[in-house]
Every structure is written in C-alpha cells, then in structure tokens.
Amino acid sequence: MECLHYFLGFLLLAARMPLDAAKRFHDVLGNERPLPYTREHNQLNGWSSDENDWNEKLYPVWKRGDMRWKNAWKGGRVQAVLTSDSPALVGSNITFVVNLVFPRCQKEDADGNIVYEKNCRNETGLSADPYVYNWTAWSEDSDWENATDQSHHNIFPDGKPFPHHPGWRRWNFVYVFHTLGQYFQKLGGCSARVSINTANVTLGPQLMEVAVYRRHRLAYVPIAQVKDVYIVTDQIPVFVTMSQKNDRNSSDETFLKDLPIMFDVLIHDPSHFLNYSTISYKWSFGDNTGLLVSMNNTVNHTYVLNGTFNLNLTVKAAAPGPCPPPPPRPPKPTPSLATTVKSYYSNIPGPAGDNPIELSKIPDENCQVNRYGHFHATITIVEGILEVNIIKMTDILMRVPQPDNSLIDFVVTCQGSLPTEVCTIISDPTCEVTQNTVCDAVDVDETCLLTVRRAFNGSGTYCVNLTLGDDTSLALTSTLISVPDRDPASPLRMANSALISVGCLAIFVTVISLLVYKKHKEYKPIENSPGNVVRSKGLSVFLNRAKAVFFQGSQEKDPLLKNQEFKGVS
C-alpha cells in the first residue's frame, strides 16, 4: 500500500512538471516591478489573464544583459518609446502609443519593409543593399508560403491566430501590452496604439509594460522592451493659464495692479469623457472680493492692491459613474383578505397610470456622479507700466542733408510706474519683417515724458513698435510713419539748387563785366575812318551803361564828361 502511495505521488509530480516549466505571460513581462503589485484586479475589456502560457519556442524570452540582444537588429539597437495621455479620470479612456526608433539611416517603407534612407551615411557608410529587412520577399518565399504548418507561425504568443485584416502581411511587428495582470497582443508597423477604459482600474499609479518582436521567417525575435507609469484619478485634471497685457513674464506668477488678468481653465480630457457633462467653476481670488461661480472656463479679474494673494479654483462636473446599489426590499407582510381583494381589483385593466405595479421604478443605468478638480496658486501684484502713447512725431532737418538717412523724434508719455528702458522695432508696413531694433536705457522723471530719436534708412512707409519696460512690465504702442524723400530731386533740394544757380549766375556776370571794363578802360587813338567812329561811339555807350549798372561807385564825379563827344583829328 505504501508503494502505491509513492507511485501516485510520482505521477502527480510528473504531471505537474510541464506546467511548472511552461512560461507564463507574467513571467515574461512582469519580472521587474518598481510599483506595488497586486493580483486583485477587474477584467479589462478584450484583455486576457497573464496566467496563460507563453509560447517560448516561437517567441523566445531573453533576460536583460543577454548577449543575443546585440544581434537582435541589423545595424544597431531599436529603441521603443512608450507614451500615454495620462492622467486619466476614472471611467474615461486612456491611450498608449509605442513608437519604434530605428538606427540611423533606417526607416519603414509603405510595404512595411525596413529600408536604408537614400544618401544617408551611417557608421559603416552608404549601404549597397537598399533593404535592412525585406519581409515582402520573405513572405513570398516558398519555405514560408508552402510550409505545412504555416498557420502555426501566424499566431500570437498565446497561440491565438493573427487577425487577417486587409494588408495584415505588411505588419511585421508583434506588440504585447501588459498591465494589471492582463495582456493585449496586436500586430503593427513601426508604431502601435492601444486604449483601455479605466472604469475598472484601481486608482493611483499603474505600470504598463510592452514587449516588441519582429518577424524572422518562421519565428519571431525580441527587439525591444519598454515600460511607463500611468495614473488613474477620481479628481478632474485641471490646469490654469494666466495672462495679462503688459506683463513681462507670466510664468513667474507676478502680475500688475489695475490691469485685468485672464484666467483660462484647461481640463485634461483627451477621450472627451466630460463632453456631455455640466461643468461649473467656482473662483476665490483671495482679495476679499467674494466667490465667483461661472459656467465659462475663462474669466477676468483685476487686482487693485499690491501684495500676495491666494487663488483657489474648484471645478465641478456631473460625470457618468456607477449606479448606487438599490436599497434592500422590506419583508412582505402576510396578505390579509382585504389586501387580496384590493390587489385583485387593482389588476383589472384600467386607465394608464392607475396600476399600482407601476410604482416599482426601473433603475436608471445612465447614472452620474459628481467629480471635482482643484487648482491653487499664489500670485504677487506689483506696480507696472500701464499704458504708453506717442503724442508727437517731428522730422529733424539736418544741416548736411544725407540722402540715405532721416531722423525722426517721437515724443512719448506713459502711465503707471516709470520705465527704465525703451526699445524701438522698425519693420515693413505689414509690421512682420523686422528691419532694425534699438534698445536704450532711460531715466524718466515723474511726468513720464521722453523723446526718442530714431534713424530711418531711405524714404517710405514704416511700422514702428515702441516699447517701454521695467523689471516686471512691458507697455507697447505701434504706429505707421511715412518718411519723406531726401533725394536731390526732391522739392526742397530743387529749391536750394535754384538759389545756388542764381547766385552763381550773378557772380559770373560780375566777373565778365569787370574783365570787359578793364580791357576797354585805356585810351586808344581813333582812326580816321567813319565806320570806326561809329563803332567806337557805340562801344563807349555800352560800357558807360554797364558801369552805371554794376559799378555806380566808380563813376567819374564830373558830370560835364558824361556827354562828351570825341571827334577825329583832321
């Protein structure tokens, strides 16, 4: 009898050994867990338990540091990058995306093959073979197509067959996702996407692990493993952006007094879980202005005092949620004769709504639960430049005109704190193409009145942005200005040229007259010819008139000589 017991025990051990030796999904994918892990979980839709067996013959398992990883991919190592749109509000969907990063000069083509990029040099130079992996040729290989057990190779690690979607043969990577003690497997190209609903996911941080295999003829080779933490919460993920006109740096949470601050609430809801929810926003700005309840995600608020204030926001949404369990039914009393008679007559068909059976209400499966989100910030309010205006523009006329340069003075006033610098940006008329930027330190008195002189290269229309700034604020004003033409052909230059020409002509006439006068001043004997007498007389009259016009001060004093006639000597 004792021998029989030993024999039965040996049979049990022999039957158990294959089970113990078989790899399970949790053995392959869950070797290293940085987070506390529990086997208590709810079923994810479409996922399977990681207690299932893993086909290690078709999908080999390599430990970290195994030398076979070096030859898992031709030309280097493949990196897998796992991202998610976490955090996720419980009940919403969360999406995971895996992208493969190939070694330099490698990419996936339209047929799913891995090819070398043209004219790209890697560490070994240009490759003569355009393919890294030509899976199209492999699938057409007789060994692949005509294998008697070919159907046994188009399967996942748990033995389930590949889904034969259109173009499924171009998907040469197998992705195995693993979380919460469950796995999901799918074919893909150089990227894969998976979404899960978080209604049955435990709140808090969770771990997603992904193993990636590539096709290798009649088997698969591991090429990458990656993991990432995601968060499921019952608090609405809320972010608030704060902006203000003239504020120099909105990220430092320091803003200006007497100018409105715009608060814009962003709810992280990538799966649009709250699209049909009623959302309200309750604000407390911390300046004793009371509570503000709004249905709009954007509000403005102006602080009228300097100091530090605590900003608080509470977001409330009626989100879809689990229905509460129905209350327990009270025990039914023993019906009396009167109750039985009343029930009999009540069950007779009558007008709608008279049947007491309708008092039992069918539970509503579309239940809602209030979800809340919170935001808190400490902001500082200080003085700042509130406004800047250009009140006058003056064209400066230079003593020495320069055709390629014009100077214009801008008279500027401001309100609020006093600026410490002024910057001018000169652009084209559309205010888009910057041509010149100049910044200067300024020292302004309490009236905040200053003159800014700027140079313009050439005539035309310019956009001028003028900014006054201090440590916390920047105030901007813009204007379009037309710079006049400074070319020599301009009206001013033409007038100056005309005046210069008239002066030069007067000097020229004077010089000529002097030369003529000096030439004919000396006495010359007159010949006895009548023609010469007449010419001499005419010349004398002309010279006398010229001297009367240009040299009145040098005329002879004796009036008796004015009309003296010269006669020839006989």
XYZ file of C-alpha atoms in Angstrom:
570
model
C 0.000 0.000 0.000
C 2.823 2.347 0.818
C 4.375 1.680 -2.580
C 1.121 2.620 -4.246
C 1.183 5.971 -2.457
C 4.709 6.665 -3.667
C 3.748 5.742 -7.208
C 0.715 8.046 -7.215
C 2.841 10.882 -5.830
C 5.388 10.366 -8.570
C 2.653 10.515 -11.216
C 1.359 13.773 -9.755
C 4.832 15.302 -9.785
C 5.380 14.153 -13.354
C 2.060 15.654 -14.406
C 2.923 18.947 -12.665
C 6.427 19.392 -14.093
C 5.389 20.561 -17.579
C 3.092 23.090 -16.027
C 5.837 24.447 -13.816
C 8.310 24.553 -16.709
C 5.952 26.441 -19.034
C 6.437 30.209 -19.289
C 3.521 32.392 -18.307
C 2.871 35.905 -19.545
C 3.539 37.356 -16.109
C 6.888 35.510 -16.067
C 7.931 37.090 -19.367
C 6.561 40.610 -18.928
C 6.500 41.171 -15.173
C 9.995 40.300 -13.962
C 10.787 43.759 -12.589
C 8.082 45.755 -10.832
C 9.017 49.187 -9.434
C 5.484 49.655 -8.097
C 3.497 47.599 -5.565
C 1.636 44.943 -7.484
C -1.483 43.027 -6.594
C -3.217 40.179 -8.340
C -6.601 41.608 -7.421
C -7.948 43.335 -10.490
C -11.043 43.681 -12.603
C -11.289 42.407 -16.128
C -10.322 44.836 -18.893
C -12.439 44.583 -21.997
C -10.662 42.480 -24.638
C -7.672 41.659 -22.441
C -6.585 38.225 -21.186
C -5.171 36.966 -17.899
C -1.380 36.804 -17.699
C -1.717 33.335 -16.167
C -1.908 31.989 -19.744
C 1.018 30.088 -21.206
C 3.623 31.823 -23.344
C 4.906 30.062 -26.475
C 8.615 30.384 -25.754
C 9.606 28.290 -28.775
C 8.016 30.723 -31.226
C 8.653 33.839 -29.107
C 11.964 33.369 -27.246
C 12.478 35.114 -23.919
C 15.794 36.855 -23.212
C 16.873 38.276 -19.903
C 18.385 41.727 -19.633
C 22.075 41.571 -20.471
C 21.684 38.533 -22.731
C 24.315 38.683 -25.490
C 21.682 37.829 -28.093
C 20.253 41.351 -27.795
C 23.291 42.687 -29.693
C 22.276 40.759 -32.804
C 18.537 41.251 -32.459
C 18.542 44.014 -35.099
C 20.766 44.620 -38.092
C 22.817 47.790 -37.770
C 22.283 48.540 -34.083
C 19.608 48.546 -31.375
C 15.960 49.508 -31.772
C 14.507 51.781 -29.113
C 10.836 51.623 -28.142
C 9.224 54.815 -26.816
C 6.008 54.388 -24.814
C 3.745 57.380 -24.109
C 0.220 57.828 -22.767
C -2.281 60.632 -22.288
C -2.216 60.114 -18.509
C -3.543 61.221 -16.049
C -6.978 59.795 -16.746
C -10.190 60.483 -14.866
C -11.658 57.190 -13.679
C -14.235 55.993 -16.159
C -12.544 57.656 -19.129
C -10.300 56.042 -21.726
C -6.533 56.210 -21.623
C -4.474 55.654 -24.773
C -0.961 54.220 -25.028
C 1.277 54.655 -28.077
C 4.509 52.777 -28.809
C 6.889 54.163 -31.439
C 9.969 52.316 -32.666
C 13.146 54.335 -33.209
C 15.407 52.585 -35.694
C 19.170 53.016 -36.007
C 20.445 55.904 -38.106
C 19.581 55.827 -41.830
C 16.834 53.187 -41.368
C 13.096 53.690 -41.889
C 9.913 51.767 -42.686
C 8.585 51.951 -46.259
C 4.994 51.723 -47.495
C 5.165 47.902 -47.702
C 6.289 47.549 -44.094
C 9.866 46.689 -45.017
C 12.804 48.371 -43.305
C 14.999 50.171 -45.826
C 18.045 52.427 -45.802
C 17.423 56.102 -46.479
C 18.960 57.335 -49.706
C 22.219 59.287 -49.482
C 22.375 58.764 -45.700
C 25.687 57.724 -44.187
C 25.727 55.659 -41.038
C 28.761 54.421 -39.156
C 29.623 51.965 -41.956
C 28.976 54.452 -44.779
C 26.460 54.054 -47.584
C 24.847 50.625 -47.846
C 24.846 48.778 -51.147
C 21.708 46.850 -50.152
C 18.624 49.116 -50.027
C 16.895 46.779 -47.555
C 17.552 46.209 -43.884
C 14.735 43.640 -43.721
C 12.803 42.672 -46.864
C 9.801 40.943 -45.346
C 7.907 41.120 -48.618
C 10.445 38.758 -50.151
C 10.280 36.515 -47.110
C 6.506 36.197 -47.327
C 6.845 35.187 -50.978
C 9.474 32.600 -50.119
C 8.375 29.038 -50.766
C 9.544 27.980 -47.334
C 7.069 30.444 -45.812
C 4.114 30.066 -48.120
C 4.251 26.327 -48.654
C 5.108 25.213 -45.138
C 2.713 22.550 -43.970
C 2.487 24.139 -40.539
C 2.460 27.697 -41.852
C -0.689 28.502 -39.904
C 1.173 27.644 -36.707
C 3.544 30.575 -37.279
C 0.986 33.341 -37.863
C -0.028 33.259 -34.228
C 0.497 35.324 -31.093
C 2.480 34.129 -28.060
C -0.651 32.617 -26.502
C -1.486 30.665 -29.686
C -4.312 32.865 -30.963
C -4.162 33.374 -34.752
C -3.345 36.732 -36.320
C -6.404 38.703 -37.429
C -6.410 38.733 -41.224
C -7.237 42.380 -41.764
C -6.503 43.886 -45.193
C -2.756 44.325 -45.506
C -2.001 42.309 -42.388
C 1.092 40.795 -44.021
C 2.713 44.249 -44.078
C 2.578 44.324 -40.264
C 5.813 42.673 -39.239
C 5.957 43.562 -35.552
C 4.117 41.923 -32.655
C 3.322 44.140 -29.649
C 2.368 42.619 -26.307
C 0.925 45.107 -23.764
C 0.764 44.094 -20.112
C -0.869 45.810 -17.120
C -2.975 44.931 -14.084
C -2.234 41.212 -14.504
C -3.641 41.181 -18.047
C -2.196 41.384 -21.551
C -3.235 42.515 -25.016
C -1.442 41.481 -28.208
C -1.618 43.050 -31.668
C 0.173 43.298 -34.992
C 1.576 46.607 -36.134
C 4.112 48.527 -38.130
C 6.692 50.812 -36.586
C 4.047 52.062 -34.117
C 1.097 50.644 -32.194
C -1.775 52.194 -30.253
C -3.962 50.690 -27.532
C -6.773 52.248 -25.456
C -8.350 50.941 -22.255
C -11.306 52.098 -20.217
C -10.397 52.959 -16.638
C -13.785 52.255 -15.063
C -12.403 49.029 -13.534
C -8.869 50.275 -12.903
C -7.675 50.829 -9.351
C -6.979 54.485 -8.545
C -3.395 55.596 -8.338
C -0.222 54.958 -10.358
C -0.129 51.839 -12.502
C 2.505 50.258 -14.723
C 2.228 49.460 -18.434
C 4.848 47.146 -19.975
C 5.303 46.408 -23.684
C 7.395 43.740 -25.417
C 8.092 44.076 -29.149
C 9.021 41.224 -31.523
C 9.975 41.319 -35.206
C 9.165 38.702 -37.795
C 12.055 36.351 -38.590
C 10.920 33.856 -41.222
C 9.173 31.095 -39.255
C 9.803 32.605 -35.823
C 9.985 35.967 -34.020
C 12.883 37.785 -32.423
C 12.586 40.168 -29.442
C 13.909 43.646 -30.319
C 12.747 45.972 -27.511
C 11.042 46.204 -24.127
C 9.669 49.358 -22.555
C 7.544 50.351 -19.564
C 5.864 53.507 -18.321
C 3.772 54.642 -15.346
C 0.252 55.985 -15.855
C -2.156 57.490 -13.326
C -5.877 56.967 -12.818
C -7.594 59.508 -10.549
C -11.043 60.465 -9.352
C -10.034 64.163 -9.412
C -10.562 66.123 -12.623
C -7.111 67.043 -14.006
C -7.188 70.862 -14.096
C -4.621 73.343 -15.422
C -4.937 77.130 -15.439
C -3.073 79.546 -17.697
C -2.799 83.174 -16.547
C -2.047 86.066 -18.882
C -2.130 89.848 -18.670
C -1.459 92.736 -21.009
C 1.912 94.438 -20.338
C 3.049 91.606 -18.060
C 6.693 90.872 -18.799
C 6.793 87.246 -17.623
C 3.557 85.375 -16.952
C 5.381 82.234 -15.756
C 6.664 83.927 -12.581
C 3.086 84.426 -11.284
C 3.787 88.149 -10.778
C 1.200 90.478 -12.314
C 0.375 94.183 -12.481
C -2.079 96.197 -10.463
C -5.087 97.838 -12.186
C -4.928 95.658 -15.287
C -7.245 92.639 -15.801
C -5.730 89.170 -15.599
C -7.253 86.492 -17.833
C -7.604 83.043 -16.244
C -8.170 80.213 -18.729
C -9.058 76.769 -17.326
C -7.928 73.699 -19.245
C -9.417 70.317 -18.336
C -7.303 67.338 -19.351
C -9.881 65.107 -21.030
C -8.328 63.602 -24.183
C -11.035 60.943 -24.540
C -13.813 63.590 -24.258
C -15.318 61.787 -21.298
C -16.838 65.022 -19.924
C -18.224 66.304 -23.225
C -21.805 65.934 -22.117
C -21.276 66.917 -18.505
C -22.387 70.138 -16.858
C -19.248 71.870 -15.629
C -19.119 74.822 -13.228
C -16.164 76.884 -11.996
C -16.006 78.454 -8.518
C -13.298 81.107 -8.043
C -11.811 82.689 -4.945
C -9.242 85.341 -5.878
C -8.039 85.943 -2.319
C -8.612 89.720 -2.296
C -11.877 89.766 -0.324
C -13.983 90.179 -3.470
C -16.070 87.109 -2.631
C -16.745 83.961 -4.634
C -17.372 83.922 -8.361
C -19.312 80.993 -9.849
C -19.185 80.754 -13.625
C -20.148 78.289 -16.322
C -17.403 79.663 -18.563
C -13.875 78.314 -18.465
C -12.399 81.823 -18.960
C -12.722 84.738 -16.501
C -11.034 88.113 -15.970
C -10.152 89.651 -12.635
C -8.398 92.916 -11.736
C -6.434 93.376 -8.521
C -6.457 96.959 -7.236
C -3.946 96.488 -4.408
C -0.341 95.404 -4.307
C 0.554 92.279 -2.358
C 0.431 88.477 -2.370
C -2.880 86.662 -2.881
C -4.006 83.018 -2.729
C -6.003 81.958 -5.786
C -8.319 78.931 -5.475
C -10.469 77.232 -8.113
C -12.906 74.345 -7.731
C -14.243 72.626 -10.853
C -17.375 70.506 -10.567
C -18.679 68.131 -13.249
C -21.546 65.673 -13.284
C -19.734 62.757 -14.923
C -21.022 59.294 -15.852
C -20.465 56.903 -12.989
C -21.603 53.648 -11.440
C -25.168 53.481 -10.213
C -25.658 53.013 -6.483
C -26.991 49.603 -5.409
C -30.767 49.513 -4.944
C -31.970 49.685 -1.349
C -32.940 46.351 0.232
C -36.610 45.460 -0.043
C -38.606 45.269 3.200
C -40.061 41.830 4.005
C -43.527 41.303 2.578
C -46.277 41.039 5.246
C -48.737 38.159 5.115
C -51.587 39.423 2.934
C -54.936 39.740 4.572
C -58.246 39.076 2.889
C -58.867 42.776 2.306
C -55.412 43.200 0.714
C -56.020 40.218 -1.559
C -59.355 41.599 -2.719
C -57.812 45.043 -3.321
C -54.973 43.531 -5.364
C -57.439 41.555 -7.460
C -59.470 44.618 -8.397
C -56.377 46.717 -8.953
C -55.091 44.306 -11.602
C -58.180 44.830 -13.741
C -57.125 46.803 -16.867
C -57.994 50.451 -16.483
C -56.714 53.916 -17.394
C -52.976 54.299 -17.738
C -51.244 55.133 -14.508
C -53.777 53.527 -12.247
C -51.885 50.267 -11.930
C -50.031 50.121 -8.592
C -47.452 47.848 -10.215
C -46.062 50.967 -11.917
C -44.927 52.258 -8.537
C -41.874 49.987 -8.818
C -39.285 52.120 -10.626
C -36.858 50.581 -13.107
C -33.309 51.626 -12.119
C -31.620 54.082 -14.488
C -28.392 52.635 -15.851
C -27.104 56.052 -17.016
C -26.165 57.262 -13.568
C -23.954 60.242 -12.833
C -21.560 61.110 -10.070
C -20.090 64.465 -9.162
C -16.367 64.748 -9.859
C -14.236 67.644 -8.636
C -10.979 69.240 -9.667
C -8.915 71.794 -7.758
C -6.299 74.391 -8.598
C -4.305 76.612 -6.241
C -1.734 79.327 -6.910
C -0.058 82.166 -5.022
C 0.277 85.310 -7.149
C 2.017 88.625 -6.493
C 0.617 92.002 -7.592
C 3.020 94.916 -8.209
C 3.106 98.313 -9.887
C 3.787 98.363 -13.604
C 3.663 100.456 -16.774
C 0.001 100.524 -17.685
C -0.068 102.484 -20.924
C 2.231 104.230 -23.416
C 1.291 106.732 -26.130
C 3.076 108.617 -28.892
C 1.802 112.192 -28.779
C 4.071 113.834 -31.377
C 6.404 112.982 -34.254
C 8.872 115.526 -35.645
C 11.027 115.288 -38.762
C 14.562 116.516 -37.968
C 16.224 118.596 -40.747
C 19.972 118.050 -40.681
C 22.459 120.788 -41.563
C 24.172 118.492 -44.037
C 21.443 116.587 -45.887
C 22.084 112.856 -46.276
C 20.004 111.124 -48.953
C 20.134 107.709 -47.225
C 19.269 108.752 -43.666
C 16.388 110.542 -41.932
C 15.914 111.368 -38.248
C 12.520 111.493 -36.541
C 11.767 112.378 -32.927
C 8.941 110.561 -31.102
C 7.523 112.294 -28.039
C 6.174 109.579 -25.706
C 4.113 109.601 -22.495
C 3.242 106.733 -20.148
C 1.054 105.866 -17.170
C 1.886 103.744 -14.148
C 5.404 103.038 -12.981
C 8.393 104.763 -14.591
C 10.221 102.889 -17.368
C 13.897 102.035 -17.252
C 14.380 101.141 -20.916
C 12.924 101.960 -24.310
C 13.065 99.686 -27.351
C 12.105 100.505 -30.916
C 11.448 97.909 -33.602
C 11.282 99.284 -37.153
C 9.550 96.962 -39.623
C 7.971 96.956 -43.050
C 4.419 98.383 -43.472
C 2.903 94.978 -42.565
C 4.740 95.013 -39.197
C 6.034 91.479 -39.937
C 9.531 91.888 -41.397
C 11.869 93.489 -38.835
C 14.465 95.847 -40.263
C 16.044 97.353 -37.157
C 15.842 97.006 -33.368
C 17.326 99.508 -30.934
C 17.106 99.475 -27.111
C 18.353 102.187 -24.758
C 18.296 102.765 -21.019
C 16.279 105.816 -19.956
C 15.939 107.926 -16.848
C 12.464 109.489 -16.696
C 11.006 111.871 -14.140
C 7.564 111.565 -12.578
C 5.830 113.184 -15.563
C 6.950 110.237 -17.745
C 7.598 112.390 -20.799
C 10.509 111.447 -23.038
C 11.746 111.963 -26.594
C 13.024 109.028 -28.613
C 15.076 109.809 -31.746
C 15.353 107.128 -34.389
C 17.038 106.950 -37.808
C 15.332 105.617 -40.950
C 17.224 104.366 -43.978
C 15.547 105.847 -47.019
C 12.051 107.124 -47.657
C 8.865 105.075 -47.484
C 6.317 103.735 -45.018
C 7.486 102.024 -41.833
C 5.816 100.209 -38.916
C 7.261 101.434 -35.630
C 6.774 99.432 -32.411
C 7.855 101.426 -29.371
C 8.094 99.623 -26.016
C 8.709 100.991 -22.546
C 9.777 98.470 -19.933
C 10.878 97.893 -16.368
C 11.606 94.757 -14.344
C 8.020 93.457 -14.358
C 6.161 95.126 -17.228
C 6.331 95.977 -20.908
C 3.991 98.544 -22.493
C 3.770 98.669 -26.273
C 2.420 101.136 -28.798
C 2.613 100.987 -32.583
C 2.276 103.459 -35.424
C 2.785 103.710 -39.167
C 5.039 106.533 -40.313
C 5.801 107.901 -43.778
C 9.377 109.144 -44.214
C 9.716 111.867 -46.943
C 12.056 111.559 -49.869
C 15.531 113.010 -49.282
C 16.826 112.649 -52.891
C 18.386 115.618 -54.735
C 15.315 115.741 -56.974
C 13.025 116.464 -54.035
C 11.259 119.930 -53.968
C 13.460 121.180 -51.109
C 16.632 120.157 -52.877
C 15.379 121.652 -56.157
C 14.669 124.986 -54.433
C 18.117 125.018 -52.852
C 19.684 124.186 -56.200
C 17.771 127.053 -57.869
C 19.026 129.538 -55.292
C 22.589 128.346 -55.726
C 22.290 128.601 -59.510
C 21.045 132.217 -59.354
C 23.940 133.197 -57.087
C 26.480 131.570 -59.351
C 24.994 133.369 -62.401
C 25.256 136.782 -60.695
C 28.909 136.177 -59.809
C 29.621 135.066 -63.363
C 28.073 138.197 -64.885
C 30.023 140.403 -62.467
C 33.345 138.814 -63.362
C 32.697 139.152 -67.099
C 31.757 142.801 -66.693
C 34.964 143.510 -64.780
C 37.052 141.917 -67.466
C 35.341 143.914 -70.194
C 35.687 147.140 -68.228
C 39.407 146.651 -67.587
C 40.024 145.786 -71.204
C 38.449 148.955 -72.554
C 39.431 151.356 -69.782
C 42.688 152.526 -71.502
C 42.501 155.344 -74.180
C 43.130 154.249 -77.749
C 43.633 156.604 -80.745
C 40.716 156.668 -83.066
C 41.336 156.133 -86.693
C 40.056 158.484 -89.322
C 37.554 156.036 -90.593
C 33.880 156.949 -90.199
C 32.971 153.326 -89.627
C 35.347 153.094 -86.746
C 33.990 156.273 -85.220
C 30.531 154.910 -85.205
C 31.657 151.583 -83.680
C 33.745 153.340 -81.072
C 30.858 155.541 -80.135
C 28.501 152.583 -79.773
C 31.008 150.670 -77.659
C 31.513 153.663 -75.419
C 27.815 153.997 -74.832
C 27.546 150.260 -73.945
C 30.406 150.440 -71.472
C 29.013 153.527 -69.845
C 25.660 151.826 -69.296
C 27.285 148.698 -67.927
C 29.310 150.693 -65.471
C 26.227 152.595 -64.420
C 24.507 149.306 -63.511
C 27.328 147.329 -61.846
C 29.875 149.975 -60.775
C 27.971 153.035 -59.699
C 30.551 153.897 -57.017
C 33.427 154.133 -59.540
C 31.894 156.595 -61.990
C 33.522 159.976 -62.685
C 32.463 162.856 -60.482
C 32.397 165.496 -63.192
C 29.036 165.490 -64.890
C 30.400 167.531 -67.750
C 32.236 164.443 -69.019
C 29.140 162.282 -69.299
C 28.082 163.517 -72.700
C 31.482 164.450 -74.140
C 31.906 163.543 -77.801
C 35.149 162.596 -79.396
C 35.966 163.903 -82.838
C 38.554 162.694 -85.230
C 41.703 164.707 -85.898
C 41.898 166.068 -89.388
